[in-house]
XYZ file of C-alpha atoms in Angstrom:
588
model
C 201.180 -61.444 115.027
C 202.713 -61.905 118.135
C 199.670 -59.709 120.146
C 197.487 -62.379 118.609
C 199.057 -65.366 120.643
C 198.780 -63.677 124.349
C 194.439 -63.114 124.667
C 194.530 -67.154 124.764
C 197.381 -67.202 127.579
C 195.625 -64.813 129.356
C 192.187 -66.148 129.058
C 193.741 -69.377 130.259
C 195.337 -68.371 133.530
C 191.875 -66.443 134.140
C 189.941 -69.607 134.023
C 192.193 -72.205 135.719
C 193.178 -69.637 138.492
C 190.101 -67.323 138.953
C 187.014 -68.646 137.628
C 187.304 -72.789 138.513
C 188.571 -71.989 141.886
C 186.027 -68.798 142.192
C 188.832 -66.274 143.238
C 186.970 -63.416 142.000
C 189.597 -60.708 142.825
C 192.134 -63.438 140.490
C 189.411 -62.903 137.780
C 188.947 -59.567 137.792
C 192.693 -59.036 137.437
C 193.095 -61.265 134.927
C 189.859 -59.850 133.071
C 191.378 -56.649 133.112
C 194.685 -57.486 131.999
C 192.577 -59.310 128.514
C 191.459 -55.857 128.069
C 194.502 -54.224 127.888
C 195.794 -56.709 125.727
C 192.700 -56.399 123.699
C 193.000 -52.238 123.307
C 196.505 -52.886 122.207
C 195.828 -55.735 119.637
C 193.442 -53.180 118.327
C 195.841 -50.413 118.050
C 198.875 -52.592 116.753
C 196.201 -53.541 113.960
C 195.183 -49.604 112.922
C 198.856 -49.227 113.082
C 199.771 -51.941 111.177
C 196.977 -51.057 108.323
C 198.612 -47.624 108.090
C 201.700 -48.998 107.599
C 200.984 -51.314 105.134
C 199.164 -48.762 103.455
C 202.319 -46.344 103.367
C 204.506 -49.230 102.183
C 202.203 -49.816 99.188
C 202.301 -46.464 98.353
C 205.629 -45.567 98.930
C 206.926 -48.492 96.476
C 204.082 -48.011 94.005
C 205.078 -44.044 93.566
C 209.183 -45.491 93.694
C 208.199 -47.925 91.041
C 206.741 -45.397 89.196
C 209.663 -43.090 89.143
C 212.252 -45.383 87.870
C 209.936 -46.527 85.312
C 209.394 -42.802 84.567
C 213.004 -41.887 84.702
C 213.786 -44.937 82.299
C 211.278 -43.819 79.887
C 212.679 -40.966 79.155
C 216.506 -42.552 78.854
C 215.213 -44.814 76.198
C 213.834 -41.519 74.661
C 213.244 -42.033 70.858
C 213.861 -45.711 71.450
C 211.031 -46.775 73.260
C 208.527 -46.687 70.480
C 211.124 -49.306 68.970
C 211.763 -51.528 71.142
C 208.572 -51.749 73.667
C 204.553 -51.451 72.922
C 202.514 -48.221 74.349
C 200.639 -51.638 75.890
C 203.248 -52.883 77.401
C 204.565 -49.886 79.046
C 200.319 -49.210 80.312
C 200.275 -52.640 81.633
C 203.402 -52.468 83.818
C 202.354 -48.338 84.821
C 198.872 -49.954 85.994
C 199.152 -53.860 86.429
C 202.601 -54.733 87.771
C 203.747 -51.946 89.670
C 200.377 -52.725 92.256
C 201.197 -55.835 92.170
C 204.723 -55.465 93.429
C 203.772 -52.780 95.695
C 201.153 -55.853 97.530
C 203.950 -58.731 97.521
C 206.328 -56.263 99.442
C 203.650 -55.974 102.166
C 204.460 -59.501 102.966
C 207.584 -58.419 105.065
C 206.413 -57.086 108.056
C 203.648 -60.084 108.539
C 205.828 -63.042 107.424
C 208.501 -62.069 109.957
C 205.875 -61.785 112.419
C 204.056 -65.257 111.740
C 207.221 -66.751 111.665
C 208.260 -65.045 115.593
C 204.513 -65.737 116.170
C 204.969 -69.335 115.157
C 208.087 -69.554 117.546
C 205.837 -67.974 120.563
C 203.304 -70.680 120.277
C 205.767 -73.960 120.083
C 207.205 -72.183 123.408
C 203.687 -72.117 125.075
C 202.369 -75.375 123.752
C 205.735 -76.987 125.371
C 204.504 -75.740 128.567
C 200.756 -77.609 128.239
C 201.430 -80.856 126.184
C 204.882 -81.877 124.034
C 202.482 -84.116 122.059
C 199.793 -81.133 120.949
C 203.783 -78.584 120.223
C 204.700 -81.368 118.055
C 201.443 -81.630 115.757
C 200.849 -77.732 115.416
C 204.818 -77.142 114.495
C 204.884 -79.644 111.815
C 201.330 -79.002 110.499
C 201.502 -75.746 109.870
C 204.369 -76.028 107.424
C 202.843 -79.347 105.794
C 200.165 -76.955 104.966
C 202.011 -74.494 103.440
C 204.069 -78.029 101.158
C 200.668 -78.515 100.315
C 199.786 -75.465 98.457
C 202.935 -75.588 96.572
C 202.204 -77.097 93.162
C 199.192 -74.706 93.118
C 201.920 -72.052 93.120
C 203.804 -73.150 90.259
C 201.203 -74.177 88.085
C 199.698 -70.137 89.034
C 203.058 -68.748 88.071
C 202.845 -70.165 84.775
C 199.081 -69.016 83.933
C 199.993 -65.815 85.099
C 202.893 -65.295 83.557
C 200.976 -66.142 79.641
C 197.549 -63.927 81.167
C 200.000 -60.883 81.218
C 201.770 -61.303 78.101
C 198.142 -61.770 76.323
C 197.025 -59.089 78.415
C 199.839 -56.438 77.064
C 199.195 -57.485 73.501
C 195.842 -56.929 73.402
C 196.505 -53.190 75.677
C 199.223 -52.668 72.613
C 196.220 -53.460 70.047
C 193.487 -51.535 71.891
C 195.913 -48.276 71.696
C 196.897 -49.031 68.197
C 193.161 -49.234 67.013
C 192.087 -45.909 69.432
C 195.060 -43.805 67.954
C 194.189 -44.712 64.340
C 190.810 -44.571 64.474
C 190.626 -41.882 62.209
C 192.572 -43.439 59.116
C 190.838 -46.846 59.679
C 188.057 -45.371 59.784
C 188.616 -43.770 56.426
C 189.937 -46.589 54.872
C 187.157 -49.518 55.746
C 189.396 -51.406 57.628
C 187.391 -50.377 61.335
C 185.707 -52.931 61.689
C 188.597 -55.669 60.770
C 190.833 -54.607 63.692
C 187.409 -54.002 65.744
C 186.984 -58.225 65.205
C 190.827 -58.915 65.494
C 190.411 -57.095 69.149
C 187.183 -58.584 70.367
C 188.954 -62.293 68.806
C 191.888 -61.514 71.216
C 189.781 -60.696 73.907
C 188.002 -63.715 73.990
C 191.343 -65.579 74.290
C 192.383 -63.425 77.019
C 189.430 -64.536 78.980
C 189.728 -68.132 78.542
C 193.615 -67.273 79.810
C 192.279 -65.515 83.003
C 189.507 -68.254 83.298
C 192.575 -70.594 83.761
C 193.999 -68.136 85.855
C 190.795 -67.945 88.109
C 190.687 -71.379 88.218
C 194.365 -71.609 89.473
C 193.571 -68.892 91.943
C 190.461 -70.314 93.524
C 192.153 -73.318 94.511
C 194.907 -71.282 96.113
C 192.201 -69.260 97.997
C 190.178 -72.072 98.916
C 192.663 -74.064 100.209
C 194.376 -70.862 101.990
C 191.154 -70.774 104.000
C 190.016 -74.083 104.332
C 192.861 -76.193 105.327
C 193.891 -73.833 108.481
C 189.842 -74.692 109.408
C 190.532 -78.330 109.264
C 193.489 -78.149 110.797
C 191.462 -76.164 113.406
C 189.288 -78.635 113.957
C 192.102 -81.660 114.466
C 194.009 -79.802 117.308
C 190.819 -78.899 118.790
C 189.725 -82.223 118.448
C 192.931 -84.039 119.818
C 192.899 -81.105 122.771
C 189.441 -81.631 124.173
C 189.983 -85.975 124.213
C 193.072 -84.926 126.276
C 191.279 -82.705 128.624
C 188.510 -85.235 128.602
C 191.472 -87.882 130.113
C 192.419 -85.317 132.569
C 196.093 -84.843 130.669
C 195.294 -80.982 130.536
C 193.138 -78.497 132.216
C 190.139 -76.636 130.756
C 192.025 -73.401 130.534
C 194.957 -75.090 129.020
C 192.390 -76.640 126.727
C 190.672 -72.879 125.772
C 194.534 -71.933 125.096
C 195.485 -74.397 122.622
C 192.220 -74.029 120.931
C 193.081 -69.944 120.656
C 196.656 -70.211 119.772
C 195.215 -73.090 117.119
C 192.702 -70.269 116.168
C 194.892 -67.660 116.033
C 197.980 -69.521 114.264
C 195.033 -69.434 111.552
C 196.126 -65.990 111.121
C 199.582 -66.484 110.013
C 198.890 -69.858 107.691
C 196.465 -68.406 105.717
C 198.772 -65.163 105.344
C 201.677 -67.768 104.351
C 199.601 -69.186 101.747
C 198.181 -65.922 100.462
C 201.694 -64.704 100.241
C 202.931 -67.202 98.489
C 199.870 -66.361 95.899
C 201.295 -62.929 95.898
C 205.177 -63.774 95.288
C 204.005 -65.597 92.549
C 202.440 -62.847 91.134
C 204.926 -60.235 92.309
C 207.899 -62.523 90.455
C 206.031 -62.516 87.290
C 205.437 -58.598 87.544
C 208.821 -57.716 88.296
C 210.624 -59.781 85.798
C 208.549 -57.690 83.669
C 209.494 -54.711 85.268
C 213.097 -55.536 85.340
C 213.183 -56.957 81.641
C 211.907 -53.273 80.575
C 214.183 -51.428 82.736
C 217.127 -53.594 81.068
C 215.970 -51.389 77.340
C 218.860 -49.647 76.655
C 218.703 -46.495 74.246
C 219.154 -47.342 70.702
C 222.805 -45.623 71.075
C 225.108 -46.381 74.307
C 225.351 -42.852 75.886
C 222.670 -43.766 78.031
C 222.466 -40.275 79.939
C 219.027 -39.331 78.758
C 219.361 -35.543 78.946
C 216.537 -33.787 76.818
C 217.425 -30.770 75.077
C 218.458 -27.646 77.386
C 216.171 -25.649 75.722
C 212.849 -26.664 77.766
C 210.711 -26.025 74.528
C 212.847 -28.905 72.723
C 211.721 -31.596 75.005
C 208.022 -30.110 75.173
C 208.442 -29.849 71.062
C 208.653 -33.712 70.823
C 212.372 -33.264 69.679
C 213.936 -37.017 70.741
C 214.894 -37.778 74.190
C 218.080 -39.632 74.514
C 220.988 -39.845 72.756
C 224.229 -41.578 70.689
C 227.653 -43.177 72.172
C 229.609 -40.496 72.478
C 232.339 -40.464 75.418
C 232.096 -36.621 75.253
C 235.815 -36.103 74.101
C 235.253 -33.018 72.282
C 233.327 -30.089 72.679
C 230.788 -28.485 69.610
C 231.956 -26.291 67.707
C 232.145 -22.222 68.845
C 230.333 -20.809 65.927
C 227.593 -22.099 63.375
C 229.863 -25.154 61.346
C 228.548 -27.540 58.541
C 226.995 -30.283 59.434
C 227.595 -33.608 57.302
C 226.937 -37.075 57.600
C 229.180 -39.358 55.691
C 226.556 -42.231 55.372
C 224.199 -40.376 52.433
C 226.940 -37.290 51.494
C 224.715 -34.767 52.700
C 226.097 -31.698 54.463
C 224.592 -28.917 55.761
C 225.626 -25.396 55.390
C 225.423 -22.854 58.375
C 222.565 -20.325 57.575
C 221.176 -21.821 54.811
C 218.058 -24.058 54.546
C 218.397 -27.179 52.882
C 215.659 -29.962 51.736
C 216.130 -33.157 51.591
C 213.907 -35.111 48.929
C 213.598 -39.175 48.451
C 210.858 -41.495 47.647
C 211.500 -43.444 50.786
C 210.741 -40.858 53.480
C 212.293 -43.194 55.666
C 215.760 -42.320 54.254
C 215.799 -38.709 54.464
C 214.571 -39.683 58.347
C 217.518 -41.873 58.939
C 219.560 -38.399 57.771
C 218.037 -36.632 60.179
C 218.519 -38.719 62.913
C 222.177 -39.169 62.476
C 222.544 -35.585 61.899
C 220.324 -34.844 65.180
C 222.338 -37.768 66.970
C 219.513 -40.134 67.435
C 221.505 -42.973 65.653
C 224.857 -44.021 65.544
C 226.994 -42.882 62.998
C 230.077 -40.983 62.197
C 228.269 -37.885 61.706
C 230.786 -34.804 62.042
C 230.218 -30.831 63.034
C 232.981 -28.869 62.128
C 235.936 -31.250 62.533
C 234.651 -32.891 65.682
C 233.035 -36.409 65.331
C 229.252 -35.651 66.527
C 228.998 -38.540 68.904
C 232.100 -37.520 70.426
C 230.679 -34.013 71.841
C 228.811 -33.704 75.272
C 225.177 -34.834 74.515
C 223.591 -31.631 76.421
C 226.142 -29.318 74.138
C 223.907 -31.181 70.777
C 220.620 -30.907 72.361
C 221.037 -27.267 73.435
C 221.760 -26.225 69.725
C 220.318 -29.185 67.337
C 216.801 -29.762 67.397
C 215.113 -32.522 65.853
C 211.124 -31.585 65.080
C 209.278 -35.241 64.826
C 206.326 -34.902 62.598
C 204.784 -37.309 65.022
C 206.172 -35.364 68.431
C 204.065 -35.850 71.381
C 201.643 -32.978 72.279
C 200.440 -32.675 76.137
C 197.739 -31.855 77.685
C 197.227 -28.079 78.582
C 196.902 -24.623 77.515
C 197.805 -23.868 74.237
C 200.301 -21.701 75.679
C 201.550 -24.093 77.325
C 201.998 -26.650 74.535
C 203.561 -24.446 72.181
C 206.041 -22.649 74.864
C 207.638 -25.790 76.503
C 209.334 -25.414 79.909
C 210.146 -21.704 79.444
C 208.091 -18.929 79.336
C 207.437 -17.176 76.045
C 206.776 -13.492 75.729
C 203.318 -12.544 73.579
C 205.467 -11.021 71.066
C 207.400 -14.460 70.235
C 204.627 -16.423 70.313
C 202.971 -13.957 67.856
C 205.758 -14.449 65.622
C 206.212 -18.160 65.699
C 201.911 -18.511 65.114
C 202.158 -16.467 62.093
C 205.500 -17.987 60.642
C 203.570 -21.791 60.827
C 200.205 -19.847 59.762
C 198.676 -20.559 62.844
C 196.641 -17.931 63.654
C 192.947 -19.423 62.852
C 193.693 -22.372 65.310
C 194.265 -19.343 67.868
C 191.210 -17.745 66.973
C 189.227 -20.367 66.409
C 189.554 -21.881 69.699
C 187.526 -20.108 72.253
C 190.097 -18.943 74.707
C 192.913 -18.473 72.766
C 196.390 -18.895 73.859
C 194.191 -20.418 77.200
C 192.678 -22.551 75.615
C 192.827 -26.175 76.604
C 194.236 -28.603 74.340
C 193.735 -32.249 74.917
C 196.707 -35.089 75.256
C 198.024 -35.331 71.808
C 195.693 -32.380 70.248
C 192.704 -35.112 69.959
C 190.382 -32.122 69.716
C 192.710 -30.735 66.841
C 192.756 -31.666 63.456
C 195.848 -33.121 61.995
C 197.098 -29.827 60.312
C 196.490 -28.225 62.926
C 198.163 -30.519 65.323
C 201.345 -30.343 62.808
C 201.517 -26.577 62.517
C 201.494 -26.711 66.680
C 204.650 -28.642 66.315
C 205.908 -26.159 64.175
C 205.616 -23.411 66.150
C 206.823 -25.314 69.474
C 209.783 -25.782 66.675
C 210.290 -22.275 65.727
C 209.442 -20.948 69.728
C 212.824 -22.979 71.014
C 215.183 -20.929 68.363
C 217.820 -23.806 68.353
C 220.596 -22.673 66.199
C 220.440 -26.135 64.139
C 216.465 -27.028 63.571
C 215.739 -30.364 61.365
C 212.683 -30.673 60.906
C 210.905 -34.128 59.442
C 208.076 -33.678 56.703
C 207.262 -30.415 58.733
C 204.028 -29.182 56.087
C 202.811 -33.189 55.191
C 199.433 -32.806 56.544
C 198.504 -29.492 55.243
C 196.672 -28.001 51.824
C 198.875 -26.582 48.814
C 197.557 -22.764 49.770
C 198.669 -23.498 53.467
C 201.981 -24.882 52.620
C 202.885 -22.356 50.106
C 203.122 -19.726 53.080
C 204.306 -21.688 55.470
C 207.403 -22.073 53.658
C 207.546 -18.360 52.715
C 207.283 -17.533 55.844
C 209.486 -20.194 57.106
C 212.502 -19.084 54.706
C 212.480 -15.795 56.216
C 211.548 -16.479 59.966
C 214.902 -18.671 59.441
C 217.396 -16.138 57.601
C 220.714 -16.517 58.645
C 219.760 -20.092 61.060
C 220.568 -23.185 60.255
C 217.501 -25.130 58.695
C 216.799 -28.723 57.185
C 213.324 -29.953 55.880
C 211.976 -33.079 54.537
C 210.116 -32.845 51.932
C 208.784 -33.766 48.658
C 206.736 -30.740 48.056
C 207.732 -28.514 45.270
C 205.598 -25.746 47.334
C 208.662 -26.275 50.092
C 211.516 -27.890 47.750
C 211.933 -23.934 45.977
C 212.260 -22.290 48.736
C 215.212 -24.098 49.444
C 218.587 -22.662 49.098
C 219.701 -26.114 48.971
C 218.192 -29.650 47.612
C 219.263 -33.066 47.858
C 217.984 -35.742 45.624
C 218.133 -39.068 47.791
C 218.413 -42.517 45.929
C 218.495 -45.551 48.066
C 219.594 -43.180 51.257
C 223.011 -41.320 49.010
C 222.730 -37.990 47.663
C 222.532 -38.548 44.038
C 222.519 -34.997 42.888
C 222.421 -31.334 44.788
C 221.513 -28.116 43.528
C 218.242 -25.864 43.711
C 214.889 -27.045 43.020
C 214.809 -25.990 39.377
C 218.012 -26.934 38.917
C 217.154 -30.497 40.117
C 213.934 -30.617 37.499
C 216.344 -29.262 34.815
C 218.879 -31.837 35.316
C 217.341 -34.784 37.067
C 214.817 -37.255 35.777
C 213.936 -38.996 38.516
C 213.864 -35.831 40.797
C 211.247 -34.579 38.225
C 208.985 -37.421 38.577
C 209.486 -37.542 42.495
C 208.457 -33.656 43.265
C 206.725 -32.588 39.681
C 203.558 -34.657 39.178
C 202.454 -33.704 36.343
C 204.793 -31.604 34.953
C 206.319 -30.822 31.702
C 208.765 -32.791 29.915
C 210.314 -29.168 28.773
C 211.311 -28.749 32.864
C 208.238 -26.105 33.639
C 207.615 -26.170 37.266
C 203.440 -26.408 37.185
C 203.210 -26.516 40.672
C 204.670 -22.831 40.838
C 201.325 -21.509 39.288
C 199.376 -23.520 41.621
C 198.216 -26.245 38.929
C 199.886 -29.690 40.345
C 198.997 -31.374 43.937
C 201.108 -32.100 46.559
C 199.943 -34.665 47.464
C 199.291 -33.386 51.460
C 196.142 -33.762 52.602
C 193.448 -31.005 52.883
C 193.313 -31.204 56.306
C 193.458 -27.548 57.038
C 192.287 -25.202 54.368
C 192.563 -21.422 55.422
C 192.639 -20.123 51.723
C 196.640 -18.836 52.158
C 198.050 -17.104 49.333
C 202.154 -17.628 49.791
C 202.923 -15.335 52.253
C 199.753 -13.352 52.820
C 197.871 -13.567 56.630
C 195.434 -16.361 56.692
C 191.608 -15.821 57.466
C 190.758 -15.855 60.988
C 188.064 -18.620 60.747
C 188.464 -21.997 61.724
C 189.813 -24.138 58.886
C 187.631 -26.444 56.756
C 188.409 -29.958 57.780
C 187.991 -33.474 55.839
C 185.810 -34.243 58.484
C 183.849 -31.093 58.073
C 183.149 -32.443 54.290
């Protein structure tokens, strides 16, 4: 900024003491001199560019990070308390915009020195021409104010709209499927496009807003251009200055251009860098729905890649877990869990067997014990290395299916192998045309749902944890499927620690444990066919269709589960599936 201000000093001095006196040795010098000045204006303005450029990017990717590193401290949280919108918007929108506004740094403390450099020289040629440039320049910037506010405002409602409808355009894409098979396509479809519409006329306001800003950023510098240049040249006329004084106020005029219409640019970018970083800051202020706060993923690599939960409970790490396998029970709903055996939980609100799980996976505060030690009061790694929590809706990423299923570790052939046939996963193998390389897409979109649930299953299986607790683990696959799954599961699980949700009978009697859940508290525990003996309500929960007289029909095959047919590979209970790739609802 301050290179800007010396080609008019030197251009002066070569006019009023080479070229009106004709000293052409004086000219040449000075002539020389603008060059120099010239090649290093040019290369203070590459260098400049290249650092702006490495300021942008070095705050954009720092941005990035913390919001990264915050996402996964909220962990299972973040669904809860922020929209997949919300958290696109900031990852795209904000963080560029706060990455621009801190590029106003290095340039505002140069206009301002530049600024300074200029009242110095103009002191020299006319006190009268100092005075007007030093107090127009910041009248300009007064005058652009209001603008400002009225901008930070607009912008501040444009991104709020503009995060709903990124929340509602993810919502519709990720249920596509289901609305589509339910009718209701074309009712979010208008709700988006209505939302849309509104979001325009916001950014309309916006534009409007902005224009002015613009506008005036590069029109009132002109004018103000024009008046100096104007009120120079009737002085010169008078004799008061010289023409190369004259040519020097009109470049430092010119060139303090430069740093008013940066001043009221930035300014337009504060505005819009305040609005983006109180958004920033208001979602790095999310705190984890429990107070431990330290974020630490499972040890096991495979846990975090299985979708078990990020984050964790209050715990101030007093005690340590428990040496060997201990039961697991959780005061709230009566249910404990005994080492080596795998127990089912079974309610008609699958949200309460889900709050179980989370308190016994420490995803929620409670006074969940293991052994004799109060969960939350054990090191969170200790509970993430040996308690895994399978999410029937766990992330899956994007890469090979070796990849998915294997986590951060690497699995041999042989465990894979097992863990495939334990979830009966061997047609999506085959079927696929690489196999274990085959790509899989983010979230298995070019998997069916069964399939993309039996993936989780065998992530599940693949970590080993010593506790696994695993939510509705067989809800989106057929009867035949499910039957074997849990076969195969009982036995892949001898001797480990193992908790299911589930309403299936197909799963329920191959549990060495059941507990009937009424209004989240165990109401009665005992096997499956004990439960249909004894318990009404249990009956009509898990039977469907069955017997007054206590005959299981669902263990011959005659009553539904009520999964869907997502994946039908034509499973007897623990025989290998076919090899073919299964029959879909879409296929029908």
């Amino acid at each position: 900024m301050v290179g800007l201000m010396l080609p008019p000093y030197v251009l002066s001095r070569a006019i009023d003491e080479g070229l009106v006196p004709g000293r052409l040795p004086v000219l040449l010098g000075w002539v020389a001199v603008l060059f120099a000045v010239g090649v290093a204006n040019a290369w203070l303005a590459v260098m400049r560019h290249r650092t702006m450029t490495r300021i942008r990017m070095d705050a954009t990717f720092r941005t990035v990070r913390v919001i990264v590193e915050h996402t996964l401290r909220l962990g299972a949280a973040l669904p809860h308390k922020v929209t997949a919108g919300e958290v696109v918007t900031i990852g795209i929108g904000d963080v560029g915009v706060i990455s621009q506004t801190l590029t106003m740094t290095g340039p505002g403390v140069g206009g301002v020195l530049a600024y300074g450099v200029v009242a110095v020289l103009l002191l020299t040629v006319s006190p009268l021409l100092a005075g007007v440039v030093l107090l127009g320049v910041p009248l300009l910037a007064l005058l652009v104010g209001p603008l400002l506010g009225r901008l930070q405002g607009a912008e501040s409602r444009y991104r709020e709209r503009q995060s709903g409808l990124a929340a509602r355009l993810t919502d519709l894409v990720g249920g596509l499927r289901v609305l589509n098979g339910l009718g209701g396509k074309e009712v979010f479809a208008d709700r988006h496009r209505r939302e849309a519409r509104e979001l325009r006329d916001e950014g309309y306001r916006v534009g409007a807003v902005t224009s002015w800003v613009q506008a005036l950023g590069a029109g009132l510098p002109t004018l103000f251009l024009a008046a100096v240049t104007w009120l120079a040249a009737r002085m010169a006329a008078q004799g008061a200055i010289t023409v190369g004084e004259l040519v020097a106020v009109y470049g430092y005029a010119a060139a303090l251009v430069v740093p008013v219409s940066f001043f009221i640019e930035g300014g337009y970018d504060l505005t819009r860098g305040l609005v983006a970083a109180r958004r920033v800051v208001r979602f790095l202020r999310l705190e984890p729905d429990t107070a431990d706060g330290s974020g630490s993923a499972a040890a096991d690599g495979s846990g975090e890649a299985a979708g078990s939960r990020a984050g964790g409970a209050a715990g101030s790490g007093a005690g340590d877990a428990p040496e060997a396998a201990s039961v697991l029970r959780d005061p709230a709903s009566g249910v404990e869990v005994v080492p080596g055996l795998l127990t089912a939980l079974a309610t008609a609100r699958p949200g309460e067997s889900a709050a179980v799980v989370d308190r016994l996976g420490r995803f929620a505060d409670s006074a969940a014990t293991w052994g004799a030690v109060r969960l939350d009061e054990i090191p969170l790694p200790q509970v993430r290395d040996r308690i895994l929590v399978a999410d029937n809706e766990a992330d899956l990423f994007a890469g090979t299916l070796r990849e998915v299923v294997s986590g951060r570790r690497d699995r041999t052939e042989e465990a894979i192998g097992r863990a495939v046939r334990t979830a009966l996963a061997e047609d999506i193998v085959h079927g696929l045309p690489d196999g274990l390389d085959s790509t899989v897409e983010a979230q298995g979109r070019n998997l069916s749902g069964g399939q993309r649930q039996r993936l989780r299953l065998v992530r599940a299986l693949l970590a080993d944890p010593e506790v696994l607790l695993a939510v509705e683990p067989t809800s989106a696959v057929d009867a035949h499927t499910e039957a074997g799954v849990a076969a195969r599961l009982h036995h892949a699980r001898a001797g480990r620690t193992t908790v299911v949700t589930s309403t299936s009978p197909l799963l329920l009697d191959r549990a060495d444990r059941v507990y009937f859940l009424v209004d989240g508290r165990a109401a009665a525990v005992g096997s499956h066919r004990q439960l249909l003996a004894e318990q009404p309500g249990y009956r009509r929960l898990v039977a469907r269709g069955e017997d007054e007289d206590g005959t299981d029909e669902s263990a011959t095959g005659a009553s539904s589960t009520g999964a869907s047919s997502e994946d039908v590979t034509h499973t007897t209970d623990g025989a290998d599936p076919r090899p073919e790739a299964p029959v879909t609802k879409e296929d029908a």
